[in-house]
mmCIF file of C-alpha atoms and ligand atoms in Angstrom:
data_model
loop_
_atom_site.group_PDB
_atom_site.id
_atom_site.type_symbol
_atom_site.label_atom_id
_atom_site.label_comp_id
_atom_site.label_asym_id
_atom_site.label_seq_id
_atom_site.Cartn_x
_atom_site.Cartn_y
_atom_site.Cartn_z
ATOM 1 C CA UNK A 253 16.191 -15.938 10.792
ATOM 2 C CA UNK A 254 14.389 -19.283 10.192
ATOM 3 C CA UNK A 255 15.334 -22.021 13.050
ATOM 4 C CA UNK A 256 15.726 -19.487 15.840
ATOM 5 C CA UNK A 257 12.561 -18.971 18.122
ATOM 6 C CA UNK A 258 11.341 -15.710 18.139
ATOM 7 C CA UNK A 259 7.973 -14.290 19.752
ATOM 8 C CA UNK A 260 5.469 -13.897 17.240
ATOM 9 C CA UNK A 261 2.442 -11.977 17.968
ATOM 10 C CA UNK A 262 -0.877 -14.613 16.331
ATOM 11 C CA UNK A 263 -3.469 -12.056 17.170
ATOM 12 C CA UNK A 264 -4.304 -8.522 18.250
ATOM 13 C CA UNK A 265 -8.053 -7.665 19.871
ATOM 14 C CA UNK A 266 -8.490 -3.958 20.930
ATOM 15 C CA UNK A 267 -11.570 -2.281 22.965
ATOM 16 C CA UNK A 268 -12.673 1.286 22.854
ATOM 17 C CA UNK A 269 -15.756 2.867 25.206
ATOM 18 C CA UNK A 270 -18.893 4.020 22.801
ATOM 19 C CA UNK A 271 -18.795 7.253 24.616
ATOM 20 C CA UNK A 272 -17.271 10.175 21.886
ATOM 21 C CA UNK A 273 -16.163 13.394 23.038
ATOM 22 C CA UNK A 274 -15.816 15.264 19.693
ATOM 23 C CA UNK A 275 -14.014 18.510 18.823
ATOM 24 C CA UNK A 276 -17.342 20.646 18.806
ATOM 25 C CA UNK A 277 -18.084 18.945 22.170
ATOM 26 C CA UNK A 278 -14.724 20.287 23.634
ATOM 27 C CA UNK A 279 -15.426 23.909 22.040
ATOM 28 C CA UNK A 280 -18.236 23.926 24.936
ATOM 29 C CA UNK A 281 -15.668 23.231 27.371
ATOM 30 C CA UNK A 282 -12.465 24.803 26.966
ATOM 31 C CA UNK A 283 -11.578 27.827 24.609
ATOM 32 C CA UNK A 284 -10.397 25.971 21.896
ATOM 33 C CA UNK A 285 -12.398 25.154 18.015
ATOM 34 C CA UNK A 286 -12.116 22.455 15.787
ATOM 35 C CA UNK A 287 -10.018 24.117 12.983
ATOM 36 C CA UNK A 288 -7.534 24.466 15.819
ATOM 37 C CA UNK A 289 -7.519 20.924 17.034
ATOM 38 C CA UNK A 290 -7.471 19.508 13.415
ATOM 39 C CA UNK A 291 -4.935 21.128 11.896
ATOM 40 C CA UNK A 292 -2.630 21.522 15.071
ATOM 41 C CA UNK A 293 -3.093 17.487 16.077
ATOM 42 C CA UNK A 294 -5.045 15.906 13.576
ATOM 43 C CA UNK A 295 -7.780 14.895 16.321
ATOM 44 C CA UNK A 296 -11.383 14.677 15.328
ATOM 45 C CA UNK A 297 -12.584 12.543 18.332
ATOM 46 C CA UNK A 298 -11.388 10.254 21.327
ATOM 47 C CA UNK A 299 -13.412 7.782 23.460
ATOM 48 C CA UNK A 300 -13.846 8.261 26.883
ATOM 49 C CA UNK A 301 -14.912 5.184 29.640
ATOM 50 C CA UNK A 302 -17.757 6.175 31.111
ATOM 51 C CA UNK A 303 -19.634 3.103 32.307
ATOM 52 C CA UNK A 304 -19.682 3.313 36.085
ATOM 53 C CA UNK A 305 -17.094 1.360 38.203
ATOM 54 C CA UNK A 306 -15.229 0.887 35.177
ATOM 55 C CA UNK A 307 -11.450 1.216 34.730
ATOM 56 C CA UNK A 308 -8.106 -0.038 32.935
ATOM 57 C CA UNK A 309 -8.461 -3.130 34.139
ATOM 58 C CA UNK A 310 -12.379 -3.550 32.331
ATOM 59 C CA UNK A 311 -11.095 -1.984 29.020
ATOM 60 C CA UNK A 312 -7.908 -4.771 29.463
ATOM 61 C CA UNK A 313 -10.685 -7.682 30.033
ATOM 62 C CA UNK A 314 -12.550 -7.192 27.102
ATOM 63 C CA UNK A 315 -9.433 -6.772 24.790
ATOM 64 C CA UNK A 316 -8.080 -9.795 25.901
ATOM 65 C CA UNK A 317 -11.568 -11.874 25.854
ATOM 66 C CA UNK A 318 -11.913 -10.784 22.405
ATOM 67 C CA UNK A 319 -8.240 -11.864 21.584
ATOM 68 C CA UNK A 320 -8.737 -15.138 23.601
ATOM 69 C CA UNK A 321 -11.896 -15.875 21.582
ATOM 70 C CA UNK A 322 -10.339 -14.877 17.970
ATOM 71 C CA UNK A 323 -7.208 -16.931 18.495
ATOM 72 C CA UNK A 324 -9.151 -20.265 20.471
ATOM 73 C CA UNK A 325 -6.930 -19.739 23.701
ATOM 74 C CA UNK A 326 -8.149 -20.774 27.293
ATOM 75 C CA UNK A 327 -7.245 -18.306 29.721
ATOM 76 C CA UNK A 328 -5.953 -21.200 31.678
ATOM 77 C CA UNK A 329 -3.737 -21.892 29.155
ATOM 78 C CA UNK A 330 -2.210 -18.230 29.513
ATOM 79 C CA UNK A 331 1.542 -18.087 31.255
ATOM 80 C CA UNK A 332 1.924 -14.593 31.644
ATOM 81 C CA UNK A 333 -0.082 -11.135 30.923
ATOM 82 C CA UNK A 334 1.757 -7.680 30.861
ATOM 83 C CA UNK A 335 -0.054 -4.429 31.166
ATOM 84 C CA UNK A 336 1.620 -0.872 29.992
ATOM 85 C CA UNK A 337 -0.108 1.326 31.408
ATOM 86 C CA UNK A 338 -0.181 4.529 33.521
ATOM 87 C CA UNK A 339 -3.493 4.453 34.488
ATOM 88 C CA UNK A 340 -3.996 1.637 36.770
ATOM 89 C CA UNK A 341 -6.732 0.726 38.722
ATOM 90 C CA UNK A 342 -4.989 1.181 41.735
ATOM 91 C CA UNK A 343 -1.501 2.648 42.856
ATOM 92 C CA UNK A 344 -1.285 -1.369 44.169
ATOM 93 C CA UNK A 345 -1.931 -4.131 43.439
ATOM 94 C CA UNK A 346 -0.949 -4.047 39.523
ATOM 95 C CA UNK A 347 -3.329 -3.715 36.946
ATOM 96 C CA UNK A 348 -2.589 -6.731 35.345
ATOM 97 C CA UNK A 349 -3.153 -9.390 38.261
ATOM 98 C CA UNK A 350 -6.586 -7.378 38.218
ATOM 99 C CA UNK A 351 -7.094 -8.378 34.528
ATOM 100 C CA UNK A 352 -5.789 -12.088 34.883
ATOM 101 C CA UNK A 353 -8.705 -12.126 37.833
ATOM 102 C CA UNK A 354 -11.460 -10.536 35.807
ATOM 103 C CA UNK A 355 -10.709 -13.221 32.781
ATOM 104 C CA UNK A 356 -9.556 -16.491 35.223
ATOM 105 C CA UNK A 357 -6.387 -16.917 34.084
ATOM 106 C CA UNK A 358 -5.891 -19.201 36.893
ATOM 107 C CA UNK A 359 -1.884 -20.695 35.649
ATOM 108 C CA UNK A 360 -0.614 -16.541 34.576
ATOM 109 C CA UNK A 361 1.446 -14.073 36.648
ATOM 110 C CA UNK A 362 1.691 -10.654 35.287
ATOM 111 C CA UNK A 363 2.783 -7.157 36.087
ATOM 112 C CA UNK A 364 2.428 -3.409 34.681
ATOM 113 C CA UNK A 365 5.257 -1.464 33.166
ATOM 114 C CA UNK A 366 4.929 1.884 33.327
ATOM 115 C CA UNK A 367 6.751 3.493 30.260
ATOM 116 C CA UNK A 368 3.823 6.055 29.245
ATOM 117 C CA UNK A 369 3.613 6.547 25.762
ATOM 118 C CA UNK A 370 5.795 3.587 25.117
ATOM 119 C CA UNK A 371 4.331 1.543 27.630
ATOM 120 C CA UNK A 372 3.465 -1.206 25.086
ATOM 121 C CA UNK A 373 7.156 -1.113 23.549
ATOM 122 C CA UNK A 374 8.583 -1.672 26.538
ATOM 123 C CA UNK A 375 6.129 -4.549 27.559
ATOM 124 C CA UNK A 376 6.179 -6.008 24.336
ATOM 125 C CA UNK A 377 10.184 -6.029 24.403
ATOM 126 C CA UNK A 378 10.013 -7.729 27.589
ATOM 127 C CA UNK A 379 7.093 -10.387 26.677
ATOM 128 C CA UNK A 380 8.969 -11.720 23.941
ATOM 129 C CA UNK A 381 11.895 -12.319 25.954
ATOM 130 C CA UNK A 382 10.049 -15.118 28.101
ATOM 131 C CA UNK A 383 8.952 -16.287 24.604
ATOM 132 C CA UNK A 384 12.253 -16.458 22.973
ATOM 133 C CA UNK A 385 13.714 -18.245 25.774
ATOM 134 C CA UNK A 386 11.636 -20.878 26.103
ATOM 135 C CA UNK A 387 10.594 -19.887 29.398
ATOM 136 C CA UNK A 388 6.788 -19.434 28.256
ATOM 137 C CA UNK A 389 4.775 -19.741 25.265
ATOM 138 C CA UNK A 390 1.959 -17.900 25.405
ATOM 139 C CA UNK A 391 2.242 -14.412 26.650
ATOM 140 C CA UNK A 392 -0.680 -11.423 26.437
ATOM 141 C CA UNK A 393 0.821 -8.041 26.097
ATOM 142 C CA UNK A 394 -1.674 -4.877 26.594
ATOM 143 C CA UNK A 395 -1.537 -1.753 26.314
ATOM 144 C CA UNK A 396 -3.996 0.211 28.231
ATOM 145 C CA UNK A 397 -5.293 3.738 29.447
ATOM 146 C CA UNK A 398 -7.640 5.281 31.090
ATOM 147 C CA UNK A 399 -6.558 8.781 30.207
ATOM 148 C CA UNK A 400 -9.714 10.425 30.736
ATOM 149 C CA UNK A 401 -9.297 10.267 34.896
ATOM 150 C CA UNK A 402 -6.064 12.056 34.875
ATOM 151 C CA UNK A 403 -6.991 14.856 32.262
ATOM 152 C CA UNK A 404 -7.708 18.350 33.544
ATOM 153 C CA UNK A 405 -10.638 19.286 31.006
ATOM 154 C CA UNK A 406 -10.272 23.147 31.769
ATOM 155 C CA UNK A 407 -6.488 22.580 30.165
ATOM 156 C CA UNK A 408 -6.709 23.101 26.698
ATOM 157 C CA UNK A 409 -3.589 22.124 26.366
ATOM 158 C CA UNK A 410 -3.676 18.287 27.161
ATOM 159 C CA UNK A 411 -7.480 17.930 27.174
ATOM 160 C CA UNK A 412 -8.052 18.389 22.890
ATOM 161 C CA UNK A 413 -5.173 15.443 22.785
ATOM 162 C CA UNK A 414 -6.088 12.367 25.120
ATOM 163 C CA UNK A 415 -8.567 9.703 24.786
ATOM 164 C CA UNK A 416 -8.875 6.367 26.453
ATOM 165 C CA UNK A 417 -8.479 2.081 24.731
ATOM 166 C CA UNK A 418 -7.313 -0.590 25.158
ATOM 167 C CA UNK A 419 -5.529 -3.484 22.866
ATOM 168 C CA UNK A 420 -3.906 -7.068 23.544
ATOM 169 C CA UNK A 421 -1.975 -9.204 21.141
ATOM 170 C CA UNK A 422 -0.831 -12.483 22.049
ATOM 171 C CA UNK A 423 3.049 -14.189 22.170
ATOM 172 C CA UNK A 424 3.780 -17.373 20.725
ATOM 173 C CA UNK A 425 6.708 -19.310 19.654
ATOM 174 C CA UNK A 426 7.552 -19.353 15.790
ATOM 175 C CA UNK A 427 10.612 -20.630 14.297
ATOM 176 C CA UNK A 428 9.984 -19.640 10.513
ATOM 177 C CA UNK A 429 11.344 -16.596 10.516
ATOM 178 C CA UNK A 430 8.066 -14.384 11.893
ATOM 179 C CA UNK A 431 8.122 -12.689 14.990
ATOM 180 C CA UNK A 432 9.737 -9.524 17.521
ATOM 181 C CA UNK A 433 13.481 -9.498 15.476
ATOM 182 C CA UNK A 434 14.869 -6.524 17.083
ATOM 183 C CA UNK A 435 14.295 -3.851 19.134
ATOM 184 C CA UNK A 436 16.291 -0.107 20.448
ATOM 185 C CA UNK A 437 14.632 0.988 23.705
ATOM 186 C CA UNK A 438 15.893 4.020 25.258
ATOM 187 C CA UNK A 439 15.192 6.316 28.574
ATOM 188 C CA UNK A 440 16.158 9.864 29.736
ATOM 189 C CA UNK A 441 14.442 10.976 33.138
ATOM 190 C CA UNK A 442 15.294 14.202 32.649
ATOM 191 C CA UNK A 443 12.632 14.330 30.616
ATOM 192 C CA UNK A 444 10.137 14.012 33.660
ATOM 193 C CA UNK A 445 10.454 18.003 33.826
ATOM 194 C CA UNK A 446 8.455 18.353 30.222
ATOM 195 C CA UNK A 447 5.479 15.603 31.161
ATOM 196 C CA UNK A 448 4.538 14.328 34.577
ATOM 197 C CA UNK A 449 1.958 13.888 36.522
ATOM 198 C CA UNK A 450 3.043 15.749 39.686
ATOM 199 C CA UNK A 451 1.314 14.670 42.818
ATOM 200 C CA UNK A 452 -0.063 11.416 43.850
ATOM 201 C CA UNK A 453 3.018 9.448 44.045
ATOM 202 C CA UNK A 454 5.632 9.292 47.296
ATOM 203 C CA UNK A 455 7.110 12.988 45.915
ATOM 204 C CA UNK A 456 3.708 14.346 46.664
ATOM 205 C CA UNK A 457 1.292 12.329 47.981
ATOM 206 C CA UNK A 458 -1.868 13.098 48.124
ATOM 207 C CA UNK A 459 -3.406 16.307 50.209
ATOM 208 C CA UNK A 460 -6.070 18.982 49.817
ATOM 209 C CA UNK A 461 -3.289 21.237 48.847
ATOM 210 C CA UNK A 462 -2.315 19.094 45.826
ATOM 211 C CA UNK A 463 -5.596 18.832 44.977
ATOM 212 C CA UNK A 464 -6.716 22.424 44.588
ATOM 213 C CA UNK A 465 -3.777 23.140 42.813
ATOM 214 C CA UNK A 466 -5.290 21.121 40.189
ATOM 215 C CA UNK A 467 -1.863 18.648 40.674
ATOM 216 C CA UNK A 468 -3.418 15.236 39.644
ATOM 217 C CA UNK A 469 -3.821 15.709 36.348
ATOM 218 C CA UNK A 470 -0.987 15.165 33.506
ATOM 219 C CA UNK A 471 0.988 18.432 32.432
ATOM 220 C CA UNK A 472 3.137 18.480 29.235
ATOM 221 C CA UNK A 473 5.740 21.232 27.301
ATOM 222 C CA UNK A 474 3.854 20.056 24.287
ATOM 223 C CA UNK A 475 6.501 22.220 22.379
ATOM 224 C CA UNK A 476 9.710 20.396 24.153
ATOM 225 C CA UNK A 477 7.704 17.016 23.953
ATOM 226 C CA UNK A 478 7.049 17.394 20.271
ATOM 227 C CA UNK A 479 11.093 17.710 19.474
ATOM 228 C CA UNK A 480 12.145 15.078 21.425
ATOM 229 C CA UNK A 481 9.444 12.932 19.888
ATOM 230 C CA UNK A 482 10.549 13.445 16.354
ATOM 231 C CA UNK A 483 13.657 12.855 17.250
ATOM 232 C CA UNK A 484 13.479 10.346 19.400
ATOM 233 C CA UNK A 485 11.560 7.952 16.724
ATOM 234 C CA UNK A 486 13.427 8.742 13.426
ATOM 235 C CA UNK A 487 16.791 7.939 15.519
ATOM 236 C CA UNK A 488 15.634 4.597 16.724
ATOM 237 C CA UNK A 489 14.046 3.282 13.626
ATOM 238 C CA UNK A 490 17.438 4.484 11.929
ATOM 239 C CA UNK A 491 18.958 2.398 14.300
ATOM 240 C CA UNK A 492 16.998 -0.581 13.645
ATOM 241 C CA UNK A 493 17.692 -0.465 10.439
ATOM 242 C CA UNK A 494 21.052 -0.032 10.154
ATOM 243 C CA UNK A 495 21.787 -2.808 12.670
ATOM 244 C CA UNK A 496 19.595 -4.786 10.660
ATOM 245 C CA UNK A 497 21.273 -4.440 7.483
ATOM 246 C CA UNK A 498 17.988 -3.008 5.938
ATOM 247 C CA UNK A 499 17.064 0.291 4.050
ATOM 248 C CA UNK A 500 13.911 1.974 4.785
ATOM 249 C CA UNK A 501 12.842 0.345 1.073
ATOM 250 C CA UNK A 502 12.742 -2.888 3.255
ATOM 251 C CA UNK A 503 9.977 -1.993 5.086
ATOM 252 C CA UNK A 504 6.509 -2.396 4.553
ATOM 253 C CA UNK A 505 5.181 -0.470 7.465
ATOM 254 C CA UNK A 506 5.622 1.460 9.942
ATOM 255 C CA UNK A 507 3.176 2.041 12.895
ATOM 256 C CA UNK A 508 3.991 5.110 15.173
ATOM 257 C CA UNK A 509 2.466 6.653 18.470
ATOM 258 C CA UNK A 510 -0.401 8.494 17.388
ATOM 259 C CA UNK A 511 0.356 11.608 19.567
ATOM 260 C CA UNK A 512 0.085 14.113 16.888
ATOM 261 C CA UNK A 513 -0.555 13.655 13.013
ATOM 262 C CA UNK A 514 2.445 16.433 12.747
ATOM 263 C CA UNK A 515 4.630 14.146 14.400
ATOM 264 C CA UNK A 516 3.937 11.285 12.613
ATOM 265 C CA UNK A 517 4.295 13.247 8.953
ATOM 266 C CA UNK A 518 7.548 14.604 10.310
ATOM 267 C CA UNK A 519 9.028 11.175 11.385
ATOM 268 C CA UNK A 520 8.327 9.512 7.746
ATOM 269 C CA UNK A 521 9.340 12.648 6.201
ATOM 270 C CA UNK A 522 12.758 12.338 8.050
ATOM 271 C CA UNK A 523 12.982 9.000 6.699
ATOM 272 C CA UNK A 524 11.616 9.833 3.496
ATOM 273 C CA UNK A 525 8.667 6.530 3.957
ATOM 274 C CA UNK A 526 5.491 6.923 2.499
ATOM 275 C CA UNK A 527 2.642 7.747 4.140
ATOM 276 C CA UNK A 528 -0.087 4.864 2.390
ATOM 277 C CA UNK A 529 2.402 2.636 4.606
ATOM 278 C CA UNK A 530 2.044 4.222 7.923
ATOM 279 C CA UNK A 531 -0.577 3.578 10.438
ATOM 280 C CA UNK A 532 -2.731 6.193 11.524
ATOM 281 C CA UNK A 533 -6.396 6.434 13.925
ATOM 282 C CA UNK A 534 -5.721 9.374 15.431
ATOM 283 C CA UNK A 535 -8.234 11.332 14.334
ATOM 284 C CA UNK A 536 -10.873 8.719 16.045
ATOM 285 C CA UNK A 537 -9.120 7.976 19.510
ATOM 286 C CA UNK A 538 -6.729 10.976 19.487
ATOM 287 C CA UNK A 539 -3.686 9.729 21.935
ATOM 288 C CA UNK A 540 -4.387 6.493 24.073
ATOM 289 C CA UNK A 541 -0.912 6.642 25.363
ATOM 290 C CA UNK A 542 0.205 2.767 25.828
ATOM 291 C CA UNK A 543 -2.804 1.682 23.676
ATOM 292 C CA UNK A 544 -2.194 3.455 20.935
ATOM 293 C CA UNK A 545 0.209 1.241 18.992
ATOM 294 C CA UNK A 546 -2.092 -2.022 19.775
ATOM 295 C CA UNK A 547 -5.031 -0.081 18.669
ATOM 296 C CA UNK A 548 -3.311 0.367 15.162
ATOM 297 C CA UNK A 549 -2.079 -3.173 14.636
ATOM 298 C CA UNK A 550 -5.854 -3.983 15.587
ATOM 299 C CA UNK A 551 -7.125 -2.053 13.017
ATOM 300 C CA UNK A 552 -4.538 -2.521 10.416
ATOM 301 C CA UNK A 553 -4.782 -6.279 10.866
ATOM 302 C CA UNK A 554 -6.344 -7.312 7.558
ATOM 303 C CA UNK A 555 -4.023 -5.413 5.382
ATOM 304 C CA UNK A 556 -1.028 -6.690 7.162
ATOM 305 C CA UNK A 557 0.357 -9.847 5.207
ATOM 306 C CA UNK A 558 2.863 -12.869 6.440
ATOM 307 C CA UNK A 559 5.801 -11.838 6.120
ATOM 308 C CA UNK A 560 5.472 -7.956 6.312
ATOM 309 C CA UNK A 561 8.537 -6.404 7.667
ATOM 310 C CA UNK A 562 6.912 -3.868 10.479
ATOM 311 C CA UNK A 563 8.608 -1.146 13.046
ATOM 312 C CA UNK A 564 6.677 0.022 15.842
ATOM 313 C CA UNK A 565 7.833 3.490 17.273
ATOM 314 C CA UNK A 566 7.454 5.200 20.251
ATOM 315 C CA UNK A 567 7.616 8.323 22.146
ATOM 316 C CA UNK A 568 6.368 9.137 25.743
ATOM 317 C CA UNK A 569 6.606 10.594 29.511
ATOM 318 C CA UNK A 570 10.130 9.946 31.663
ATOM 319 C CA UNK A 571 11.007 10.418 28.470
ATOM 320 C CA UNK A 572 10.948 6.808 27.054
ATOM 321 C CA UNK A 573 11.026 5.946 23.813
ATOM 322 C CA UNK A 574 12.168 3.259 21.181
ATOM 323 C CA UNK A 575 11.409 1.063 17.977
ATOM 324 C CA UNK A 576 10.454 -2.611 17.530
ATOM 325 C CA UNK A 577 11.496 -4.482 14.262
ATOM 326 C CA UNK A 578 9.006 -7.283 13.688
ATOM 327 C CA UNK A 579 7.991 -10.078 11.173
ATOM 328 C CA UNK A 580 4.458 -9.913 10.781
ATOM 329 C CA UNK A 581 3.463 -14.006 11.375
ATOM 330 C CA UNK A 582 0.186 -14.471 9.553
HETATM 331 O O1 LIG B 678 2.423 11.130 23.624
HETATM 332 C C1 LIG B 678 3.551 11.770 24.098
HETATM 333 C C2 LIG B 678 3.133 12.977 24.795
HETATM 334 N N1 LIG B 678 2.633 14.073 24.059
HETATM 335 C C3 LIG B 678 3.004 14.497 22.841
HETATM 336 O O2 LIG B 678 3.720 13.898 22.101
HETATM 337 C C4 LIG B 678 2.464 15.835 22.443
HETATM 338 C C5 LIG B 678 3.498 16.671 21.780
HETATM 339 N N2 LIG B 678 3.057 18.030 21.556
HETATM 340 C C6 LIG B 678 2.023 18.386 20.765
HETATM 341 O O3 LIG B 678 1.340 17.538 20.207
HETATM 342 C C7 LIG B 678 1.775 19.843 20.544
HETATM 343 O O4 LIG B 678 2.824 20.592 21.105
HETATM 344 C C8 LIG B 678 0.423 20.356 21.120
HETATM 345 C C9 LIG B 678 -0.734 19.801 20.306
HETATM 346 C C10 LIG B 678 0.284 19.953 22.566
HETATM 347 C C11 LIG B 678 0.356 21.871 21.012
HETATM 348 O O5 LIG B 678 0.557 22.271 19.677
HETATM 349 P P1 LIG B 678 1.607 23.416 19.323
HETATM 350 O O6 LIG B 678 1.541 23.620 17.891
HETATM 351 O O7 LIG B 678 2.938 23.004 19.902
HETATM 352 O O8 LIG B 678 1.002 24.642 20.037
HETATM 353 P P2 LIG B 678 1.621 25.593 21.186
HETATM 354 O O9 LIG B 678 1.593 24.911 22.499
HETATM 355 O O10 LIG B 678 2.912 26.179 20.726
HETATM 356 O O11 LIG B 678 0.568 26.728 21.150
HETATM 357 C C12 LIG B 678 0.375 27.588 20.007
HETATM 358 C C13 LIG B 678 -0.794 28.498 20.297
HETATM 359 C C14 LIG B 678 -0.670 29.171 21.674
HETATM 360 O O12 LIG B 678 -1.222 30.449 21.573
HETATM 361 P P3 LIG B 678 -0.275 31.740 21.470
HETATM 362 O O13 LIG B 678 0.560 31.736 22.715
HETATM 363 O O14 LIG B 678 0.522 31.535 20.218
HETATM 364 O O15 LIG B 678 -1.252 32.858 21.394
HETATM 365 C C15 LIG B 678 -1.538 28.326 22.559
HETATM 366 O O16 LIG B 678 -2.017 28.986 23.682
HETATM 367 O O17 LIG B 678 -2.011 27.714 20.355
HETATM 368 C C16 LIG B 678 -2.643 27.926 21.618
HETATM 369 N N3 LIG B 678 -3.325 26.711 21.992
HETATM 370 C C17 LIG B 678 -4.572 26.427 21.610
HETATM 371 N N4 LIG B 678 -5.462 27.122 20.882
HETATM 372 C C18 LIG B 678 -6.659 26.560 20.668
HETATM 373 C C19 LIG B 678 -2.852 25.678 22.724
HETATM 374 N N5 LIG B 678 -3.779 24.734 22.838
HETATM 375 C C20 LIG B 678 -4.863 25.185 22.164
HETATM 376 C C21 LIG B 678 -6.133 24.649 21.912
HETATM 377 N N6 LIG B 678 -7.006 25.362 21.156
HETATM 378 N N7 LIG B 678 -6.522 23.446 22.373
#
């Protein structure tokens, strides 16, 4: 709606380590084999951080100096900087005072948002608001993980899947019509049952008992997970659109979690969108959790036009999930 402020994001920067661990390096590992982890996932690769003393908050610094540098921003002149993110460097302080540290943003405040998966919805829902109200007008939203230090690599199960990245984009007032238009964000903690990480937290903090039961490392119902996911995306981009008086014609793409390439078929199956329109990397950085949608805007930049009616979707741990209707502003 031209005249009404909305956020617009002016630029995306992602970072991802060098370091590859590949499907044939993971048959070494676990008992698992590449055909498997293709066809099952769609996984070829993921990155994993392995320079030492490096965490979230380093993989956050150098997205965001790249996206400071591409779009000519000071980081003084930065009000606030979000982090999703369940891998923090720390339990406290928050990841993302860490970050404005590491890149002197003397003038920002910031905080994390845990939402796993759809970490960067979440924060991206809530950066715009400080946006669209006037309150600020230039807010960095990352999404970041470190998935690699809470994996249990004799798991099979969650070990083929997770990878670790980083992306920023930056918020900024537009009034022509671009920008974060709508957005369905939803939560169900019964969901916690199907993916957690169990100890570590006040429930069970940390012991040698927790530790040799292997109890600090994420667990998932892959099965369960998968359901809810498909569901949980097709019903909120549904929603989007029909509160948005739009048909799935209207859109030009649509960038999903990259969790599992069978999830992502199923949810533009369901809604019948063509695939040449849908983001996809997972076969390089398999799932980044709260990066992974940044990541994919970040790579999908250049084909991305003004004006390009998008819809981020998202599906994650607590469970969380949602869908983001956005005009793409340059
Ligand atoms: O980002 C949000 C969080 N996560 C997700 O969205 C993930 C959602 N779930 C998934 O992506 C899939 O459920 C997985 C990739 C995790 C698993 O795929 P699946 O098709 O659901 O497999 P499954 O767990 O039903 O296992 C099928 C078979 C089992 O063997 P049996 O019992 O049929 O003999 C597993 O033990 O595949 C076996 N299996 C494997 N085999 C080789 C499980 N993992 C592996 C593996 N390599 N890595």
């Amino acid at each position: 709606m031209p005249n009404k402020i909305h956020a617009a994001i002016t630029g995306v920067h992602g970072w991802v380590p060098e370091d590859r661990l590949t499907n044939f390096d993971l048959e070494k590992m676990v008992d698992t084999n590449d055909e498997w982890i293709t066809s099952r996932t769609g996984i070829r690769e993921r990155r994993i951080l392995k320079t030492p003393g490096w965490a979230t908050s380093d993989m956050c610094t150098e997205a965001v100096k790249g996206l400071l540098e591409k779009t000519g921003t000071k980081p003084g002149e930065i009000d606030m900087l979000i982090v999703g993110t369940i891998t923090g460097d720390m339990v406290f302080p928050d990841t993302a005072n860490t970050v404005c540290d590491k890149i002197g943003a003397k003038n920002a405040f910031g905080y994390d948002i845990n939402a796993a998966c759809s970490g960067f919805l979440y924060a991206l829902a809530t950066g715009a608001q400080f946006v669209q109200t006037e309150t600020y007008s230039k807010v960095v939203v990352v999404g970041a993980d470190m998935m690699s230090s809470i994996i249990d690599y004799t798991d099979r199960n969650t070990c083929v899947i997770f990878g670790d990245g980083a992306a920023a984009v930056l918020l900024e007032p537009r009034k022509d019509g671009t920008g974060i238009t709508d957005f369905v964000l939803r939560g169900d903690g019964s969901g916690r049952e199907f993916l957690h990480m169990k100890a570590g937290g006040s429930l069970h903090p940390p012991s040698a008992e927790t530790v040799a039961a292997r109890e600090h490392y994420a667990w998932q119902d892959g099965k369960r997970v998968f359901v809810h996911a498909v569901r949980g995306m097709t019903s909120t981009v549904e929603s989007l659109l029909r509160r948005n008086k739009m048909t799935i014609e209207d859109v030009n793409w649509i960038v999903p979690h990259q969790a599992n390439m069978r999830i992502i078929t199923s949810v533009a199956e369901h809604l019948e969108f063509p695939m040449e329109r849908v983001t996809i990397n997972i076969s390089k950085y398999g799932n980044t959790t709260a990066a992974t949608l940044p990541l994919c805007l970040w790579e999908y930049e250049d084909r991305f036009k003004k004006g390009d009616n998008i819809i981020l979707t998202a599906f994650g741990g607590g469970f969380t999930w949602g869908s983001i209707y956005l005009v793409w502003a340059y």
